[in-house]
């Protein structure tokens, strides 16, 4: 969040404009800490959009595990370490197969079986929890939103491109 707010300050300074408002979607896991942090921010309009959806973790599909392992860059290890890595993969695939690929994961305490749903729920959250209505009430001139995940550090507002888009 610090990186995104710093980029906002930089762009505002470059363009001589007011800071761009930020909306941050939280989950039941992150809402408290992010709200506490947001209280320390006093120079950028920051809207907290609490996510209200909860997902249940699923047992992975074998094809997804194999795909992830093929796509993942991996360091070549010594022979013994390679055997250990292969053994772990084999054990995980056996567990997924015997537990029911794609089934809900319920073998642990509830808080470890649940997860925030994340991607693609941001827009419904903005609508359902009233954050977008607050943003429009505070800034009736608001016409454009830039949406990206918080871990997309390279996402940035380019003043030139935004100007061209608005033409």
PDB file of C-alpha atoms in Angstrom:
ATOM      1  CA  UNK A   1       0.000   0.000   0.000  1.00  0.00           C
ATOM      2  CA  UNK A   2       2.890   2.338   0.785  1.00  0.00           C
ATOM      3  CA  UNK A   3       4.249   1.910  -2.741  1.00  0.00           C
ATOM      4  CA  UNK A   4       0.902   2.753  -4.356  1.00  0.00           C
ATOM      5  CA  UNK A   5       0.383   5.808  -2.147  1.00  0.00           C
ATOM      6  CA  UNK A   6       3.930   6.993  -2.916  1.00  0.00           C
ATOM      7  CA  UNK A   7       3.246   6.663  -6.658  1.00  0.00           C
ATOM      8  CA  UNK A   8       0.045   8.664  -6.159  1.00  0.00           C
ATOM      9  CA  UNK A   9       1.997  11.435  -4.442  1.00  0.00           C
ATOM     10  CA  UNK A  10       4.594  11.428  -7.235  1.00  0.00           C
ATOM     11  CA  UNK A  11       1.998  11.690 -10.013  1.00  0.00           C
ATOM     12  CA  UNK A  12       0.102  14.404  -8.157  1.00  0.00           C
ATOM     13  CA  UNK A  13       3.333  16.379  -7.770  1.00  0.00           C
ATOM     14  CA  UNK A  14       4.302  15.880 -11.436  1.00  0.00           C
ATOM     15  CA  UNK A  15       0.931  17.036 -12.720  1.00  0.00           C
ATOM     16  CA  UNK A  16       0.270  19.684 -10.093  1.00  0.00           C
ATOM     17  CA  UNK A  17      -3.069  18.076  -9.343  1.00  0.00           C
ATOM     18  CA  UNK A  18      -4.782  16.917  -6.204  1.00  0.00           C
ATOM     19  CA  UNK A  19      -4.039  13.388  -4.963  1.00  0.00           C
ATOM     20  CA  UNK A  20      -6.022  10.689  -6.692  1.00  0.00           C
ATOM     21  CA  UNK A  21      -8.464   8.931  -4.381  1.00  0.00           C
ATOM     22  CA  UNK A  22      -7.615   5.329  -3.594  1.00  0.00           C
ATOM     23  CA  UNK A  23     -10.074   2.553  -2.829  1.00  0.00           C
ATOM     24  CA  UNK A  24      -8.587  -0.514  -1.184  1.00  0.00           C
ATOM     25  CA  UNK A  25     -10.611  -3.705  -1.063  1.00  0.00           C
ATOM     26  CA  UNK A  26     -10.043  -5.635   2.129  1.00  0.00           C
ATOM     27  CA  UNK A  27     -11.143  -9.034   3.350  1.00  0.00           C
ATOM     28  CA  UNK A  28     -12.138 -10.453   6.685  1.00  0.00           C
ATOM     29  CA  UNK A  29      -8.448 -11.234   7.152  1.00  0.00           C
ATOM     30  CA  UNK A  30      -6.984  -7.825   6.234  1.00  0.00           C
ATOM     31  CA  UNK A  31      -9.690  -5.274   7.066  1.00  0.00           C
ATOM     32  CA  UNK A  32      -8.589  -4.446  10.631  1.00  0.00           C
ATOM     33  CA  UNK A  33      -4.885  -3.917   9.927  1.00  0.00           C
ATOM     34  CA  UNK A  34      -5.539  -1.920   6.746  1.00  0.00           C
ATOM     35  CA  UNK A  35      -8.111   0.309   8.473  1.00  0.00           C
ATOM     36  CA  UNK A  36      -5.626   0.949  11.291  1.00  0.00           C
ATOM     37  CA  UNK A  37      -2.935   1.829   8.774  1.00  0.00           C
ATOM     38  CA  UNK A  38      -5.314   4.058   6.778  1.00  0.00           C
ATOM     39  CA  UNK A  39      -5.892   6.206   9.859  1.00  0.00           C
ATOM     40  CA  UNK A  40      -2.222   7.256   9.664  1.00  0.00           C
ATOM     41  CA  UNK A  41      -2.660   8.529   6.084  1.00  0.00           C
ATOM     42  CA  UNK A  42      -3.798  12.132   5.974  1.00  0.00           C
ATOM     43  CA  UNK A  43      -2.820  13.386   2.537  1.00  0.00           C
ATOM     44  CA  UNK A  44      -4.565  11.011   0.099  1.00  0.00           C
ATOM     45  CA  UNK A  45      -8.305  10.292   0.037  1.00  0.00           C
ATOM     46  CA  UNK A  46      -8.410   6.622   1.010  1.00  0.00           C
ATOM     47  CA  UNK A  47     -11.589   4.562   0.823  1.00  0.00           C
ATOM     48  CA  UNK A  48     -11.705   1.158   2.467  1.00  0.00           C
ATOM     49  CA  UNK A  49     -13.974  -1.240   0.603  1.00  0.00           C
ATOM     50  CA  UNK A  50     -14.639  -4.193   2.878  1.00  0.00           C
ATOM     51  CA  UNK A  51     -15.060  -7.455   1.031  1.00  0.00           C
ATOM     52  CA  UNK A  52     -17.947  -9.511   2.303  1.00  0.00           C
ATOM     53  CA  UNK A  53     -17.423 -12.698   0.369  1.00  0.00           C
ATOM     54  CA  UNK A  54     -15.726 -15.741   1.820  1.00  0.00           C
ATOM     55  CA  UNK A  55     -14.483 -18.720  -0.114  1.00  0.00           C
ATOM     56  CA  UNK A  56     -13.774 -22.259   0.940  1.00  0.00           C
ATOM     57  CA  UNK A  57     -10.382 -23.628   0.072  1.00  0.00           C
ATOM     58  CA  UNK A  58     -10.479 -26.487  -2.354  1.00  0.00           C
ATOM     59  CA  UNK A  59      -8.408 -29.601  -2.741  1.00  0.00           C
ATOM     60  CA  UNK A  60      -6.232 -28.998  -5.801  1.00  0.00           C
ATOM     61  CA  UNK A  61      -6.792 -30.755  -9.104  1.00  0.00           C
ATOM     62  CA  UNK A  62      -3.920 -32.952 -10.260  1.00  0.00           C
ATOM     63  CA  UNK A  63      -3.744 -31.144 -13.605  1.00  0.00           C
ATOM     64  CA  UNK A  64      -3.445 -27.789 -11.789  1.00  0.00           C
ATOM     65  CA  UNK A  65      -0.635 -29.063  -9.576  1.00  0.00           C
ATOM     66  CA  UNK A  66       1.248 -30.441 -12.588  1.00  0.00           C
ATOM     67  CA  UNK A  67       0.729 -27.202 -14.522  1.00  0.00           C
ATOM     68  CA  UNK A  68       1.934 -25.084 -11.593  1.00  0.00           C
ATOM     69  CA  UNK A  69       5.032 -27.208 -11.199  1.00  0.00           C
ATOM     70  CA  UNK A  70       5.810 -27.070 -14.931  1.00  0.00           C
ATOM     71  CA  UNK A  71       5.411 -23.273 -15.041  1.00  0.00           C
ATOM     72  CA  UNK A  72       7.326 -22.648 -11.844  1.00  0.00           C
ATOM     73  CA  UNK A  73      10.983 -21.768 -12.233  1.00  0.00           C
ATOM     74  CA  UNK A  74      13.019 -24.101 -10.112  1.00  0.00           C
ATOM     75  CA  UNK A  75      16.598 -24.331  -9.115  1.00  0.00           C
ATOM     76  CA  UNK A  76      18.410 -27.508 -10.047  1.00  0.00           C
ATOM     77  CA  UNK A  77      19.200 -29.242  -6.766  1.00  0.00           C
ATOM     78  CA  UNK A  78      21.584 -32.007  -5.867  1.00  0.00           C
ATOM     79  CA  UNK A  79      20.358 -35.540  -6.415  1.00  0.00           C
ATOM     80  CA  UNK A  80      19.121 -36.111  -2.848  1.00  0.00           C
ATOM     81  CA  UNK A  81      17.286 -32.772  -2.694  1.00  0.00           C
ATOM     82  CA  UNK A  82      15.633 -33.519  -6.076  1.00  0.00           C
ATOM     83  CA  UNK A  83      14.388 -36.827  -4.642  1.00  0.00           C
ATOM     84  CA  UNK A  84      12.917 -35.001  -1.641  1.00  0.00           C
ATOM     85  CA  UNK A  85      11.177 -32.460  -3.907  1.00  0.00           C
ATOM     86  CA  UNK A  86       9.783 -35.252  -6.115  1.00  0.00           C
ATOM     87  CA  UNK A  87       8.629 -37.115  -3.012  1.00  0.00           C
ATOM     88  CA  UNK A  88       6.776 -34.031  -1.748  1.00  0.00           C
ATOM     89  CA  UNK A  89       5.067 -33.563  -5.112  1.00  0.00           C
ATOM     90  CA  UNK A  90       4.101 -37.215  -5.198  1.00  0.00           C
ATOM     91  CA  UNK A  91       2.688 -37.069  -1.662  1.00  0.00           C
ATOM     92  CA  UNK A  92       0.675 -33.950  -2.471  1.00  0.00           C
ATOM     93  CA  UNK A  93      -0.738 -35.527  -5.629  1.00  0.00           C
ATOM     94  CA  UNK A  94      -1.646 -38.711  -3.737  1.00  0.00           C
ATOM     95  CA  UNK A  95      -3.381 -36.642  -1.048  1.00  0.00           C
ATOM     96  CA  UNK A  96      -5.326 -34.616  -3.642  1.00  0.00           C
ATOM     97  CA  UNK A  97      -6.393 -37.746  -5.474  1.00  0.00           C
ATOM     98  CA  UNK A  98      -7.462 -39.647  -2.353  1.00  0.00           C
ATOM     99  CA  UNK A  99      -9.217 -36.627  -0.794  1.00  0.00           C
ATOM    100  CA  UNK A 100     -11.210 -35.810  -3.902  1.00  0.00           C
ATOM    101  CA  UNK A 101      -9.809 -33.353  -6.404  1.00  0.00           C
ATOM    102  CA  UNK A 102     -11.761 -30.102  -6.493  1.00  0.00           C
ATOM    103  CA  UNK A 103     -13.712 -30.899  -3.304  1.00  0.00           C
ATOM    104  CA  UNK A 104     -14.033 -28.402  -0.462  1.00  0.00           C
ATOM    105  CA  UNK A 105     -11.106 -28.592   1.927  1.00  0.00           C
ATOM    106  CA  UNK A 106     -12.557 -29.130   5.398  1.00  0.00           C
ATOM    107  CA  UNK A 107      -9.839 -31.149   7.140  1.00  0.00           C
ATOM    108  CA  UNK A 108      -8.690 -28.306   9.342  1.00  0.00           C
ATOM    109  CA  UNK A 109     -10.090 -25.723  11.745  1.00  0.00           C
ATOM    110  CA  UNK A 110     -12.631 -23.452  10.005  1.00  0.00           C
ATOM    111  CA  UNK A 111     -10.389 -20.375   9.851  1.00  0.00           C
ATOM    112  CA  UNK A 112      -7.832 -22.419   7.885  1.00  0.00           C
ATOM    113  CA  UNK A 113     -10.471 -23.787   5.511  1.00  0.00           C
ATOM    114  CA  UNK A 114     -11.819 -20.357   4.580  1.00  0.00           C
ATOM    115  CA  UNK A 115     -10.130 -17.805   2.375  1.00  0.00           C
ATOM    116  CA  UNK A 116     -10.840 -14.349   0.984  1.00  0.00           C
ATOM    117  CA  UNK A 117     -12.112 -14.674  -2.580  1.00  0.00           C
ATOM    118  CA  UNK A 118     -10.041 -11.835  -4.041  1.00  0.00           C
ATOM    119  CA  UNK A 119      -9.863 -11.247  -7.773  1.00  0.00           C
ATOM    120  CA  UNK A 120     -12.964 -10.102  -9.652  1.00  0.00           C
ATOM    121  CA  UNK A 121     -14.922  -9.383  -6.473  1.00  0.00           C
ATOM    122  CA  UNK A 122     -13.672  -5.802  -6.222  1.00  0.00           C
ATOM    123  CA  UNK A 123     -16.386  -4.218  -8.397  1.00  0.00           C
ATOM    124  CA  UNK A 124     -19.293  -6.026  -6.705  1.00  0.00           C
ATOM    125  CA  UNK A 125     -17.778  -5.054  -3.333  1.00  0.00           C
ATOM    126  CA  UNK A 126     -17.592  -1.392  -4.358  1.00  0.00           C
ATOM    127  CA  UNK A 127     -21.277  -1.518  -5.267  1.00  0.00           C
ATOM    128  CA  UNK A 128     -22.623  -3.691  -2.452  1.00  0.00           C
ATOM    129  CA  UNK A 129     -20.818  -2.088   0.481  1.00  0.00           C
ATOM    130  CA  UNK A 130     -21.510   1.503  -0.600  1.00  0.00           C
ATOM    131  CA  UNK A 131     -17.894   2.510  -1.261  1.00  0.00           C
ATOM    132  CA  UNK A 132     -18.546   3.563  -4.861  1.00  0.00           C
ATOM    133  CA  UNK A 133     -21.603   5.574  -3.763  1.00  0.00           C
ATOM    134  CA  UNK A 134     -19.429   7.343  -1.141  1.00  0.00           C
ATOM    135  CA  UNK A 135     -16.761   8.069  -3.728  1.00  0.00           C
ATOM    136  CA  UNK A 136     -19.322   9.542  -6.134  1.00  0.00           C
ATOM    137  CA  UNK A 137     -20.961  11.561  -3.369  1.00  0.00           C
ATOM    138  CA  UNK A 138     -17.555  12.951  -2.299  1.00  0.00           C
ATOM    139  CA  UNK A 139     -16.398  13.512  -5.878  1.00  0.00           C
ATOM    140  CA  UNK A 140     -19.330  13.939  -8.297  1.00  0.00           C
ATOM    141  CA  UNK A 141     -16.830  14.631 -11.114  1.00  0.00           C
ATOM    142  CA  UNK A 142     -15.418  11.067 -10.800  1.00  0.00           C
ATOM    143  CA  UNK A 143     -15.528   9.386 -14.210  1.00  0.00           C
ATOM    144  CA  UNK A 144     -12.671   6.883 -14.250  1.00  0.00           C
ATOM    145  CA  UNK A 145     -11.481   4.166 -11.893  1.00  0.00           C
ATOM    146  CA  UNK A 146      -8.262   2.249 -12.267  1.00  0.00           C
ATOM    147  CA  UNK A 147      -8.548  -1.232 -10.795  1.00  0.00           C
ATOM    148  CA  UNK A 148      -5.620  -3.507 -10.053  1.00  0.00           C
ATOM    149  CA  UNK A 149      -4.502  -5.908  -7.381  1.00  0.00           C
ATOM    150  CA  UNK A 150      -2.422  -4.503  -4.555  1.00  0.00           C
ATOM    151  CA  UNK A 151       0.436  -6.831  -5.491  1.00  0.00           C
ATOM    152  CA  UNK A 152       0.591  -5.397  -9.013  1.00  0.00           C
ATOM    153  CA  UNK A 153       3.355  -2.994  -8.065  1.00  0.00           C
ATOM    154  CA  UNK A 154       3.934  -1.882 -11.662  1.00  0.00           C
ATOM    155  CA  UNK A 155       0.376  -0.574 -12.069  1.00  0.00           C
ATOM    156  CA  UNK A 156       0.492   3.187 -12.364  1.00  0.00           C
ATOM    157  CA  UNK A 157      -1.611   6.065 -13.653  1.00  0.00           C
ATOM    158  CA  UNK A 158       0.054   7.617 -16.662  1.00  0.00           C
ATOM    159  CA  UNK A 159      -1.149  11.243 -16.980  1.00  0.00           C
ATOM    160  CA  UNK A 160      -0.661  11.259 -20.770  1.00  0.00           C
ATOM    161  CA  UNK A 161      -2.586   8.019 -21.335  1.00  0.00           C
ATOM    162  CA  UNK A 162      -5.326   9.088 -18.925  1.00  0.00           C
ATOM    163  CA  UNK A 163      -5.663  12.381 -20.821  1.00  0.00           C
ATOM    164  CA  UNK A 164      -5.906  10.532 -24.150  1.00  0.00           C
ATOM    165  CA  UNK A 165      -8.484   8.145 -22.686  1.00  0.00           C
ATOM    166  CA  UNK A 166     -10.611  11.049 -21.471  1.00  0.00           C
ATOM    167  CA  UNK A 167     -10.557  12.743 -24.928  1.00  0.00           C
TER     168      UNK A 167
END
